mmCIF file of C-alpha atoms and ligand atoms in Angstrom:
data_model
loop_
_atom_site.group_PDB
_atom_site.id
_atom_site.type_symbol
_atom_site.label_atom_id
_atom_site.label_comp_id
_atom_site.label_asym_id
_atom_site.label_seq_id
_atom_site.Cartn_x
_atom_site.Cartn_y
_atom_site.Cartn_z
ATOM 1 C CA UNK A 1145 -4.212 23.183 12.838
ATOM 2 C CA UNK A 1146 -2.978 26.670 12.748
ATOM 3 C CA UNK A 1147 -4.142 29.505 10.777
ATOM 4 C CA UNK A 1148 -1.733 32.368 10.104
ATOM 5 C CA UNK A 1149 -3.499 35.666 9.363
ATOM 6 C CA UNK A 1150 -2.341 38.876 7.806
ATOM 7 C CA UNK A 1151 -1.250 41.558 10.344
ATOM 8 C CA UNK A 1152 -3.657 43.865 8.625
ATOM 9 C CA UNK A 1153 -6.797 41.811 9.454
ATOM 10 C CA UNK A 1154 -9.342 43.908 11.329
ATOM 11 C CA UNK A 1155 -10.566 42.956 14.670
ATOM 12 C CA UNK A 1156 -14.018 42.543 13.132
ATOM 13 C CA UNK A 1157 -12.704 40.146 10.498
ATOM 14 C CA UNK A 1158 -10.665 38.061 12.989
ATOM 15 C CA UNK A 1159 -13.784 37.968 15.227
ATOM 16 C CA UNK A 1160 -15.957 36.773 12.417
ATOM 17 C CA UNK A 1161 -13.400 33.987 11.555
ATOM 18 C CA UNK A 1162 -13.241 32.957 15.224
ATOM 19 C CA UNK A 1163 -16.913 32.583 15.528
ATOM 20 C CA UNK A 1164 -17.060 30.650 12.095
ATOM 21 C CA UNK A 1165 -14.439 28.143 13.685
ATOM 22 C CA UNK A 1166 -16.149 27.985 16.910
ATOM 23 C CA UNK A 1167 -19.433 27.334 15.184
ATOM 24 C CA UNK A 1168 -17.943 24.090 13.858
ATOM 25 C CA UNK A 1169 -17.499 22.901 17.424
ATOM 26 C CA UNK A 1170 -13.785 23.848 17.845
ATOM 27 C CA UNK A 1171 -12.024 26.006 20.305
ATOM 28 C CA UNK A 1172 -9.710 28.843 19.212
ATOM 29 C CA UNK A 1173 -6.476 30.291 20.758
ATOM 30 C CA UNK A 1174 -5.659 33.684 19.133
ATOM 31 C CA UNK A 1175 -2.320 35.279 19.450
ATOM 32 C CA UNK A 1176 -0.984 38.682 18.075
ATOM 33 C CA UNK A 1177 2.604 38.508 16.968
ATOM 34 C CA UNK A 1178 4.698 41.115 15.533
ATOM 35 C CA UNK A 1179 3.998 40.249 11.900
ATOM 36 C CA UNK A 1180 1.087 38.132 11.870
ATOM 37 C CA UNK A 1181 -1.971 36.960 13.860
ATOM 38 C CA UNK A 1182 -2.115 33.234 14.603
ATOM 39 C CA UNK A 1183 -5.188 31.206 15.308
ATOM 40 C CA UNK A 1184 -4.725 27.804 16.959
ATOM 41 C CA UNK A 1185 -7.673 25.492 16.279
ATOM 42 C CA UNK A 1186 -8.146 22.899 18.950
ATOM 43 C CA UNK A 1187 -10.515 20.057 18.666
ATOM 44 C CA UNK A 1188 -11.875 17.857 15.873
ATOM 45 C CA UNK A 1189 -10.151 19.529 12.896
ATOM 46 C CA UNK A 1190 -11.650 17.178 10.397
ATOM 47 C CA UNK A 1191 -14.692 19.503 10.461
ATOM 48 C CA UNK A 1192 -12.709 22.283 8.820
ATOM 49 C CA UNK A 1193 -11.684 22.087 5.141
ATOM 50 C CA UNK A 1194 -8.145 23.555 5.291
ATOM 51 C CA UNK A 1195 -8.283 24.746 1.723
ATOM 52 C CA UNK A 1196 -11.561 26.646 2.406
ATOM 53 C CA UNK A 1197 -9.945 28.311 5.410
ATOM 54 C CA UNK A 1198 -6.783 29.082 3.385
ATOM 55 C CA UNK A 1199 -9.003 30.760 0.558
ATOM 56 C CA UNK A 1200 -10.326 33.299 2.986
ATOM 57 C CA UNK A 1201 -8.982 36.855 2.471
ATOM 58 C CA UNK A 1202 -7.321 37.489 5.801
ATOM 59 C CA UNK A 1203 -5.801 34.124 5.987
ATOM 60 C CA UNK A 1204 -2.190 33.881 4.700
ATOM 61 C CA UNK A 1205 -1.354 30.216 5.401
ATOM 62 C CA UNK A 1206 -2.839 27.176 7.145
ATOM 63 C CA UNK A 1207 -0.723 24.503 8.778
ATOM 64 C CA UNK A 1208 -1.727 21.130 9.935
ATOM 65 C CA UNK A 1209 -0.192 20.062 13.254
ATOM 66 C CA UNK A 1210 -1.220 16.411 13.201
ATOM 67 C CA UNK A 1211 -1.754 14.147 10.198
ATOM 68 C CA UNK A 1212 -5.433 13.305 9.217
ATOM 69 C CA UNK A 1213 -4.720 9.584 9.456
ATOM 70 C CA UNK A 1214 -5.085 8.455 13.024
ATOM 71 C CA UNK A 1215 -5.453 4.581 13.046
ATOM 72 C CA UNK A 1216 -2.446 4.029 10.664
ATOM 73 C CA UNK A 1217 -0.507 6.636 12.547
ATOM 74 C CA UNK A 1218 2.602 5.588 14.611
ATOM 75 C CA UNK A 1219 2.094 8.564 16.892
ATOM 76 C CA UNK A 1220 -1.020 6.877 18.503
ATOM 77 C CA UNK A 1221 0.274 3.247 18.206
ATOM 78 C CA UNK A 1222 4.025 3.275 18.582
ATOM 79 C CA UNK A 1223 4.645 -0.467 18.408
ATOM 80 C CA UNK A 1224 4.993 -2.116 14.979
ATOM 81 C CA UNK A 1225 1.711 -3.939 13.909
ATOM 82 C CA UNK A 1226 2.266 -7.609 13.230
ATOM 83 C CA UNK A 1227 -0.357 -8.944 10.770
ATOM 84 C CA UNK A 1228 -1.307 -12.680 11.013
ATOM 85 C CA UNK A 1229 -1.840 -13.968 7.426
ATOM 86 C CA UNK A 1230 -2.831 -17.487 8.408
ATOM 87 C CA UNK A 1231 -0.861 -20.738 8.132
ATOM 88 C CA UNK A 1232 1.388 -19.516 10.908
ATOM 89 C CA UNK A 1233 2.748 -16.640 8.802
ATOM 90 C CA UNK A 1234 2.936 -13.301 10.350
ATOM 91 C CA UNK A 1235 4.368 -10.080 8.874
ATOM 92 C CA UNK A 1236 5.727 -6.987 10.485
ATOM 93 C CA UNK A 1237 7.715 -6.102 13.614
ATOM 94 C CA UNK A 1238 10.883 -7.940 12.367
ATOM 95 C CA UNK A 1239 8.896 -10.821 10.797
ATOM 96 C CA UNK A 1240 9.913 -10.755 7.083
ATOM 97 C CA UNK A 1241 7.939 -12.704 4.360
ATOM 98 C CA UNK A 1242 8.356 -13.171 0.735
ATOM 99 C CA UNK A 1243 5.154 -13.427 -1.486
ATOM 100 C CA UNK A 1244 5.771 -15.022 -4.692
ATOM 101 C CA UNK A 1245 3.918 -16.543 -7.687
ATOM 102 C CA UNK A 1246 2.753 -15.786 -11.194
ATOM 103 C CA UNK A 1247 1.096 -12.475 -12.136
ATOM 104 C CA UNK A 1248 -2.219 -14.334 -13.123
ATOM 105 C CA UNK A 1249 -3.548 -17.686 -12.117
ATOM 106 C CA UNK A 1250 -3.517 -19.498 -15.476
ATOM 107 C CA UNK A 1251 -4.266 -23.153 -14.683
ATOM 108 C CA UNK A 1252 -2.165 -26.178 -13.897
ATOM 109 C CA UNK A 1253 1.169 -24.360 -13.967
ATOM 110 C CA UNK A 1254 0.057 -22.713 -10.646
ATOM 111 C CA UNK A 1255 0.812 -25.727 -8.483
ATOM 112 C CA UNK A 1256 4.197 -26.385 -10.147
ATOM 113 C CA UNK A 1257 5.172 -22.733 -9.614
ATOM 114 C CA UNK A 1258 3.961 -22.742 -6.084
ATOM 115 C CA UNK A 1259 5.915 -25.735 -5.239
ATOM 116 C CA UNK A 1260 9.172 -24.107 -6.516
ATOM 117 C CA UNK A 1261 8.650 -20.743 -4.779
ATOM 118 C CA UNK A 1262 7.998 -22.612 -1.593
ATOM 119 C CA UNK A 1263 11.072 -24.651 -1.927
ATOM 120 C CA UNK A 1264 13.076 -21.517 -2.608
ATOM 121 C CA UNK A 1265 11.798 -20.015 0.605
ATOM 122 C CA UNK A 1266 8.767 -17.940 -0.265
ATOM 123 C CA UNK A 1267 6.236 -18.056 2.517
ATOM 124 C CA UNK A 1268 3.067 -16.732 0.767
ATOM 125 C CA UNK A 1269 1.762 -17.651 -2.675
ATOM 126 C CA UNK A 1270 0.270 -14.806 -5.006
ATOM 127 C CA UNK A 1271 -1.546 -15.036 -8.278
ATOM 128 C CA UNK A 1272 -4.195 -12.845 -9.719
ATOM 129 C CA UNK A 1273 -7.677 -14.480 -10.560
ATOM 130 C CA UNK A 1274 -9.274 -11.068 -11.249
ATOM 131 C CA UNK A 1275 -6.893 -8.980 -13.380
ATOM 132 C CA UNK A 1276 -6.991 -5.202 -13.783
ATOM 133 C CA UNK A 1277 -5.878 -4.770 -17.322
ATOM 134 C CA UNK A 1278 -5.392 -1.503 -19.172
ATOM 135 C CA UNK A 1279 -7.139 -3.144 -22.262
ATOM 136 C CA UNK A 1280 -10.552 -4.610 -21.962
ATOM 137 C CA UNK A 1281 -9.458 -7.031 -24.744
ATOM 138 C CA UNK A 1282 -6.392 -8.299 -22.685
ATOM 139 C CA UNK A 1283 -6.669 -11.454 -20.509
ATOM 140 C CA UNK A 1284 -9.011 -10.661 -17.534
ATOM 141 C CA UNK A 1285 -8.311 -13.477 -15.346
ATOM 142 C CA UNK A 1286 -9.923 -16.886 -14.552
ATOM 143 C CA UNK A 1287 -12.255 -15.430 -11.923
ATOM 144 C CA UNK A 1288 -13.778 -17.662 -9.262
ATOM 145 C CA UNK A 1289 -12.183 -20.788 -10.792
ATOM 146 C CA UNK A 1290 -8.848 -19.144 -10.208
ATOM 147 C CA UNK A 1291 -9.483 -18.698 -6.490
ATOM 148 C CA UNK A 1292 -10.336 -22.368 -6.261
ATOM 149 C CA UNK A 1293 -6.878 -23.322 -7.929
ATOM 150 C CA UNK A 1294 -5.177 -20.907 -5.277
ATOM 151 C CA UNK A 1295 -6.928 -22.588 -2.459
ATOM 152 C CA UNK A 1296 -5.971 -26.112 -3.488
ATOM 153 C CA UNK A 1297 -2.326 -24.864 -3.909
ATOM 154 C CA UNK A 1298 -2.554 -23.208 -0.473
ATOM 155 C CA UNK A 1299 -3.897 -26.410 1.140
ATOM 156 C CA UNK A 1300 -1.346 -28.670 -0.451
ATOM 157 C CA UNK A 1301 1.593 -26.371 0.560
ATOM 158 C CA UNK A 1302 0.145 -25.003 3.760
ATOM 159 C CA UNK A 1303 0.786 -21.450 2.502
ATOM 160 C CA UNK A 1304 -1.428 -18.331 2.649
ATOM 161 C CA UNK A 1305 -2.557 -16.886 -0.652
ATOM 162 C CA UNK A 1306 -2.585 -13.313 -1.637
ATOM 163 C CA UNK A 1307 -4.925 -12.305 -4.473
ATOM 164 C CA UNK A 1308 -6.425 -9.256 -5.912
ATOM 165 C CA UNK A 1309 -10.011 -8.176 -5.402
ATOM 166 C CA UNK A 1310 -11.262 -5.515 -7.789
ATOM 167 C CA UNK A 1311 -14.920 -5.193 -7.175
ATOM 168 C CA UNK A 1312 -16.633 -4.520 -3.937
ATOM 169 C CA UNK A 1313 -19.378 -7.046 -4.954
ATOM 170 C CA UNK A 1314 -16.612 -9.768 -4.941
ATOM 171 C CA UNK A 1315 -15.521 -9.302 -1.318
ATOM 172 C CA UNK A 1316 -18.009 -11.827 0.008
ATOM 173 C CA UNK A 1317 -16.807 -14.383 -2.518
ATOM 174 C CA UNK A 1318 -13.368 -13.871 -1.351
ATOM 175 C CA UNK A 1319 -14.346 -14.437 2.261
ATOM 176 C CA UNK A 1320 -16.548 -17.577 1.355
ATOM 177 C CA UNK A 1321 -13.432 -18.994 -0.557
ATOM 178 C CA UNK A 1322 -11.187 -18.366 2.405
ATOM 179 C CA UNK A 1323 -8.772 -16.172 0.655
ATOM 180 C CA UNK A 1324 -5.885 -15.338 3.336
ATOM 181 C CA UNK A 1325 -4.939 -11.882 2.115
ATOM 182 C CA UNK A 1326 -6.927 -9.688 -0.249
ATOM 183 C CA UNK A 1327 -4.784 -7.474 -2.455
ATOM 184 C CA UNK A 1328 -6.155 -3.986 -3.390
ATOM 185 C CA UNK A 1329 -4.088 -3.064 -6.522
ATOM 186 C CA UNK A 1330 -2.544 0.207 -7.556
ATOM 187 C CA UNK A 1331 -5.610 1.073 -9.850
ATOM 188 C CA UNK A 1332 -7.948 0.666 -6.977
ATOM 189 C CA UNK A 1333 -5.820 2.456 -4.307
ATOM 190 C CA UNK A 1334 -8.507 5.140 -4.149
ATOM 191 C CA UNK A 1335 -11.572 3.134 -4.839
ATOM 192 C CA UNK A 1336 -13.098 4.076 -1.690
ATOM 193 C CA UNK A 1337 -16.135 1.820 -1.953
ATOM 194 C CA UNK A 1338 -13.703 -1.247 -2.327
ATOM 195 C CA UNK A 1339 -11.507 -0.027 0.540
ATOM 196 C CA UNK A 1340 -14.615 0.274 2.782
ATOM 197 C CA UNK A 1341 -15.868 -3.165 1.864
ATOM 198 C CA UNK A 1342 -12.663 -4.859 2.507
ATOM 199 C CA UNK A 1343 -12.565 -2.887 5.729
ATOM 200 C CA UNK A 1344 -15.690 -4.598 6.899
ATOM 201 C CA UNK A 1345 -14.012 -7.969 6.862
ATOM 202 C CA UNK A 1346 -11.111 -9.054 9.240
ATOM 203 C CA UNK A 1347 -9.229 -10.427 6.195
ATOM 204 C CA UNK A 1348 -5.761 -9.039 5.988
ATOM 205 C CA UNK A 1349 -5.505 -6.665 3.013
ATOM 206 C CA UNK A 1350 -2.296 -6.076 1.020
ATOM 207 C CA UNK A 1351 -2.927 -2.395 -0.072
ATOM 208 C CA UNK A 1352 -0.770 -1.281 -3.008
ATOM 209 C CA UNK A 1353 0.152 2.479 -3.561
ATOM 210 C CA UNK A 1354 -1.654 4.052 -6.393
ATOM 211 C CA UNK A 1355 0.689 4.741 -9.444
ATOM 212 C CA UNK A 1356 0.414 8.359 -8.990
ATOM 213 C CA UNK A 1357 -0.534 8.381 -5.281
ATOM 214 C CA UNK A 1358 1.496 10.174 -2.648
ATOM 215 C CA UNK A 1359 2.625 8.426 0.506
ATOM 216 C CA UNK A 1360 -0.121 10.345 2.435
ATOM 217 C CA UNK A 1361 -2.766 9.112 0.044
ATOM 218 C CA UNK A 1362 -1.647 5.531 0.534
ATOM 219 C CA UNK A 1363 -1.943 6.183 4.421
ATOM 220 C CA UNK A 1364 -5.346 7.662 4.006
ATOM 221 C CA UNK A 1365 -6.435 4.573 1.915
ATOM 222 C CA UNK A 1366 -5.165 2.439 4.888
ATOM 223 C CA UNK A 1367 -7.216 4.658 7.084
ATOM 224 C CA UNK A 1368 -10.347 3.892 5.066
ATOM 225 C CA UNK A 1369 -9.907 0.080 5.654
ATOM 226 C CA UNK A 1370 -8.982 0.602 9.289
ATOM 227 C CA UNK A 1371 -11.951 3.071 10.092
ATOM 228 C CA UNK A 1372 -14.327 0.260 9.011
ATOM 229 C CA UNK A 1373 -12.882 -1.958 11.625
ATOM 230 C CA UNK A 1374 -10.158 -4.007 9.866
ATOM 231 C CA UNK A 1375 -6.761 -3.388 11.434
ATOM 232 C CA UNK A 1376 -4.976 -5.917 9.355
ATOM 233 C CA UNK A 1377 -3.499 -3.746 6.713
ATOM 234 C CA UNK A 1378 -0.062 -4.354 4.973
ATOM 235 C CA UNK A 1379 1.136 -1.411 2.865
ATOM 236 C CA UNK A 1380 2.906 -2.031 -0.481
ATOM 237 C CA UNK A 1381 5.184 0.255 -2.407
ATOM 238 C CA UNK A 1382 5.097 -0.908 -6.141
ATOM 239 C CA UNK A 1383 6.582 1.980 -7.957
ATOM 240 C CA UNK A 1384 5.042 5.217 -9.097
ATOM 241 C CA UNK A 1385 4.674 6.823 -12.477
ATOM 242 C CA UNK A 1386 7.240 9.504 -13.224
ATOM 243 C CA UNK A 1387 8.910 11.112 -16.321
ATOM 244 C CA UNK A 1388 11.403 8.109 -16.498
ATOM 245 C CA UNK A 1389 10.716 5.622 -19.400
ATOM 246 C CA UNK A 1390 13.500 3.094 -19.003
ATOM 247 C CA UNK A 1391 11.432 1.175 -16.261
ATOM 248 C CA UNK A 1392 7.782 0.422 -16.106
ATOM 249 C CA UNK A 1393 7.659 2.509 -12.942
ATOM 250 C CA UNK A 1394 10.047 4.371 -10.541
ATOM 251 C CA UNK A 1395 10.597 2.253 -7.382
ATOM 252 C CA UNK A 1396 10.255 4.811 -4.738
ATOM 253 C CA UNK A 1397 12.260 3.187 -2.010
ATOM 254 C CA UNK A 1398 12.190 6.385 0.070
ATOM 255 C CA UNK A 1399 8.642 5.175 0.784
ATOM 256 C CA UNK A 1400 9.850 2.299 2.894
ATOM 257 C CA UNK A 1401 11.578 4.205 5.652
ATOM 258 C CA UNK A 1402 9.111 7.047 5.375
ATOM 259 C CA UNK A 1403 6.113 4.652 5.857
ATOM 260 C CA UNK A 1404 7.834 3.002 8.884
ATOM 261 C CA UNK A 1405 8.451 6.445 10.341
ATOM 262 C CA UNK A 1406 4.841 7.607 9.841
ATOM 263 C CA UNK A 1407 2.978 4.279 10.430
ATOM 264 C CA UNK A 1408 3.117 1.060 12.556
ATOM 265 C CA UNK A 1409 1.841 -1.070 9.681
ATOM 266 C CA UNK A 1410 4.024 -3.656 7.839
ATOM 267 C CA UNK A 1411 5.565 -2.386 4.612
ATOM 268 C CA UNK A 1412 6.077 -4.634 1.654
ATOM 269 C CA UNK A 1413 7.937 -3.754 -1.537
ATOM 270 C CA UNK A 1414 7.123 -5.109 -4.975
ATOM 271 C CA UNK A 1415 10.163 -4.911 -7.324
ATOM 272 C CA UNK A 1416 8.387 -6.635 -10.187
ATOM 273 C CA UNK A 1417 5.710 -4.018 -11.021
ATOM 274 C CA UNK A 1418 8.197 -1.246 -9.795
ATOM 275 C CA UNK A 1419 10.754 -2.168 -12.557
ATOM 276 C CA UNK A 1420 8.845 -4.187 -15.155
ATOM 277 C CA UNK A 1421 11.853 -6.103 -16.362
ATOM 278 C CA UNK A 1422 13.258 -9.334 -15.051
ATOM 279 C CA UNK A 1423 16.899 -8.129 -15.173
ATOM 280 C CA UNK A 1424 16.222 -5.386 -12.589
ATOM 281 C CA UNK A 1425 14.041 -7.344 -10.129
ATOM 282 C CA UNK A 1426 16.752 -8.956 -8.101
ATOM 283 C CA UNK A 1427 18.943 -5.851 -7.497
ATOM 284 C CA UNK A 1428 15.924 -3.904 -6.470
ATOM 285 C CA UNK A 1429 14.545 -6.711 -4.319
ATOM 286 C CA UNK A 1430 17.881 -6.525 -2.485
ATOM 287 C CA UNK A 1431 17.771 -2.716 -2.203
ATOM 288 C CA UNK A 1432 14.225 -2.912 -0.790
ATOM 289 C CA UNK A 1433 15.341 -5.539 1.851
ATOM 290 C CA UNK A 1434 18.330 -3.247 2.646
ATOM 291 C CA UNK A 1435 15.885 -0.228 3.052
ATOM 292 C CA UNK A 1436 13.962 -2.174 5.783
ATOM 293 C CA UNK A 1437 10.949 -3.614 3.944
ATOM 294 C CA UNK A 1438 8.970 -6.304 6.087
ATOM 295 C CA UNK A 1439 8.457 -8.388 2.886
ATOM 296 C CA UNK A 1440 8.709 -8.506 -0.877
ATOM 297 C CA UNK A 1441 6.072 -9.464 -3.526
ATOM 298 C CA UNK A 1442 7.756 -10.962 -6.586
ATOM 299 C CA UNK A 1443 6.202 -12.313 -9.746
ATOM 300 C CA UNK A 1444 7.526 -15.912 -10.741
ATOM 301 C CA UNK A 1445 6.462 -17.895 -13.840
ATOM 302 C CA UNK A 1446 7.724 -21.296 -15.180
ATOM 303 C CA UNK A 1447 7.738 -20.070 -18.764
ATOM 304 C CA UNK A 1448 7.773 -16.216 -18.722
ATOM 305 C CA UNK A 1449 7.771 -16.061 -22.481
ATOM 306 C CA UNK A 1450 4.233 -17.749 -22.377
ATOM 307 C CA UNK A 1451 2.801 -15.773 -19.410
ATOM 308 C CA UNK A 1452 -0.719 -14.434 -19.862
ATOM 309 C CA UNK A 1453 0.361 -11.232 -18.175
ATOM 310 C CA UNK A 1454 3.572 -9.521 -16.995
ATOM 311 C CA UNK A 1455 5.881 -12.006 -18.534
ATOM 312 C CA UNK A 1456 8.514 -9.357 -19.088
ATOM 313 C CA UNK A 1457 9.027 -8.935 -15.333
ATOM 314 C CA UNK A 1458 8.734 -12.561 -14.328
ATOM 315 C CA UNK A 1459 11.592 -14.452 -12.784
ATOM 316 C CA UNK A 1460 12.008 -18.203 -13.718
ATOM 317 C CA UNK A 1461 11.966 -20.448 -10.712
ATOM 318 C CA UNK A 1462 15.775 -20.938 -11.175
ATOM 319 C CA UNK A 1463 16.231 -17.206 -11.141
ATOM 320 C CA UNK A 1464 14.036 -17.063 -8.123
ATOM 321 C CA UNK A 1465 16.162 -19.520 -6.251
ATOM 322 C CA UNK A 1466 19.175 -17.389 -6.633
ATOM 323 C CA UNK A 1467 17.394 -14.226 -5.682
ATOM 324 C CA UNK A 1468 16.095 -15.741 -2.456
ATOM 325 C CA UNK A 1469 19.753 -16.868 -1.606
ATOM 326 C CA UNK A 1470 20.810 -13.239 -2.085
ATOM 327 C CA UNK A 1471 17.945 -11.971 -0.181
ATOM 328 C CA UNK A 1472 18.869 -14.178 2.778
ATOM 329 C CA UNK A 1473 22.506 -12.824 2.458
ATOM 330 C CA UNK A 1474 21.271 -9.163 2.671
ATOM 331 C CA UNK A 1475 18.971 -9.740 5.457
ATOM 332 C CA UNK A 1476 21.826 -11.515 7.407
ATOM 333 C CA UNK A 1477 24.042 -8.637 7.069
ATOM 334 C CA UNK A 1478 21.221 -6.247 8.161
ATOM 335 C CA UNK A 1479 20.434 -8.407 11.264
ATOM 336 C CA UNK A 1480 24.200 -8.658 12.225
ATOM 337 C CA UNK A 1481 24.372 -4.788 11.921
ATOM 338 C CA UNK A 1482 21.355 -4.417 14.177
ATOM 339 C CA UNK A 1483 22.875 -6.556 16.885
HETATM 340 C C1 PEP B 545 -0.303 -7.375 -9.566
HETATM 341 O O1 PEP B 545 0.158 -7.534 -8.578
HETATM 342 O O2 PEP B 545 -0.414 -8.283 -10.413
HETATM 343 C C2 PEP B 545 -0.781 -6.104 -9.982
HETATM 344 C C3 PEP B 545 -1.698 -5.823 -10.942
HETATM 345 O O3 PEP B 545 -0.169 -5.082 -9.324
HETATM 346 P P1 PEP B 545 -0.362 -3.334 -9.286
HETATM 347 O O4 PEP B 545 -1.693 -3.192 -8.727
HETATM 348 O O5 PEP B 545 0.811 -3.056 -8.449
HETATM 349 O O6 PEP B 545 -0.081 -2.964 -10.701
HETATM 350 MN MN1 MN B 546 1.420 -8.467 -12.506
#
C-alpha cells in the first residue's frame, strides 16, 4: 500500500503518520518527491483501513499495491485450480462441465429431466430444494425432501448434484445428505456467516456473484470460504443488475476473462439467470463458452409453462439438446484455435 501525501505536509505531521502506521506493526519507507511525499507501507496492510488513511488531512491518495484476496489470487497460485465435484467430474484447468436441471426440485419430473439433460451431455444435475424467492408467498422449495430426490437422481445417473444452501444452519444437513456441490446464490453472496459455514466443510461450493456485487466483492466472498479451509470454490457469473430492463439481468461476460486473469478458480457462467428469457439463453451460453468459461449452468424444465419457478428462462429438453450440440461446436472451434 502506498500513501501519497501533500507536498505541504509538515515534518511533524509526516512523523506522526509514520509512527501511527508503525504502531500497527508495519514498516514505512518515506520518499520526498518534487510534487509529493510518498510513504510505502510494508507488511500486513490488512491492519490498515485505507479509507481512514485517506481521510487524514495530509493524505492526498492511497493506492493498494496488492489485492486483499490472497488465497483466491492467481499471483500466489499461478496454476488453474481443478475442483473435484465427485462422480469423476472435475471442473477447471481445461475441464469443461455443463450443470443443468430445473430451477426448483418439484417432484417426480426431476428424474425425467435429469435423464434428458444427461443424455444431451450435461455432466452435473442442478435443482433448488431451498429457494430464495423475492416474495415470501412464492414457492419456497421442497426442503429436505427435495435433497432426497436429488440424491436418488444422482445415484441413478451417476452425476454430481448442485443445489442451493441458504441458511448456515442447513450446511450440516447438506453434508449429511451427501450433496456434491453446494450453491451459494446471488442473494447470499455477502452472507458472511453462510460463507464461513460452507468454508468449514470440504464440499465444493458454486459461488454466485451478487446481483450488485463487483468482481472484487465476488473474489472476497471466495476468500471468506477459502480462509476457513475449503479450497474447492467455483465462481459463477450470473448477471448483474443494471439500468437495462429488456433482460432480467445484464450478463457481464467481461467477468469471465477478468476472473481468469485475477484468480486460479474455475469460472462458470449462468445464461439462464443472466438473461431471464428462454430465447436468449442459447446465444449467451455460446458467448460464455467463447469467452472462456469453464462451465455453464442452464435451467431446463420438461414443461416450462408449469414450472414452479423461473419457467420464463427454462429450456425444454429438446431445446437443450440443440444448445448442447452448438456448445460442442463452439468448444471445438476454440480448442482447434488453441492448438
Ligand atoms: C438459481 O440458481 O436458481 C438461483 C436462484 O440463482 P441466483 O442466485 O443466481 O439468482
Ligand atoms: Mn432459477
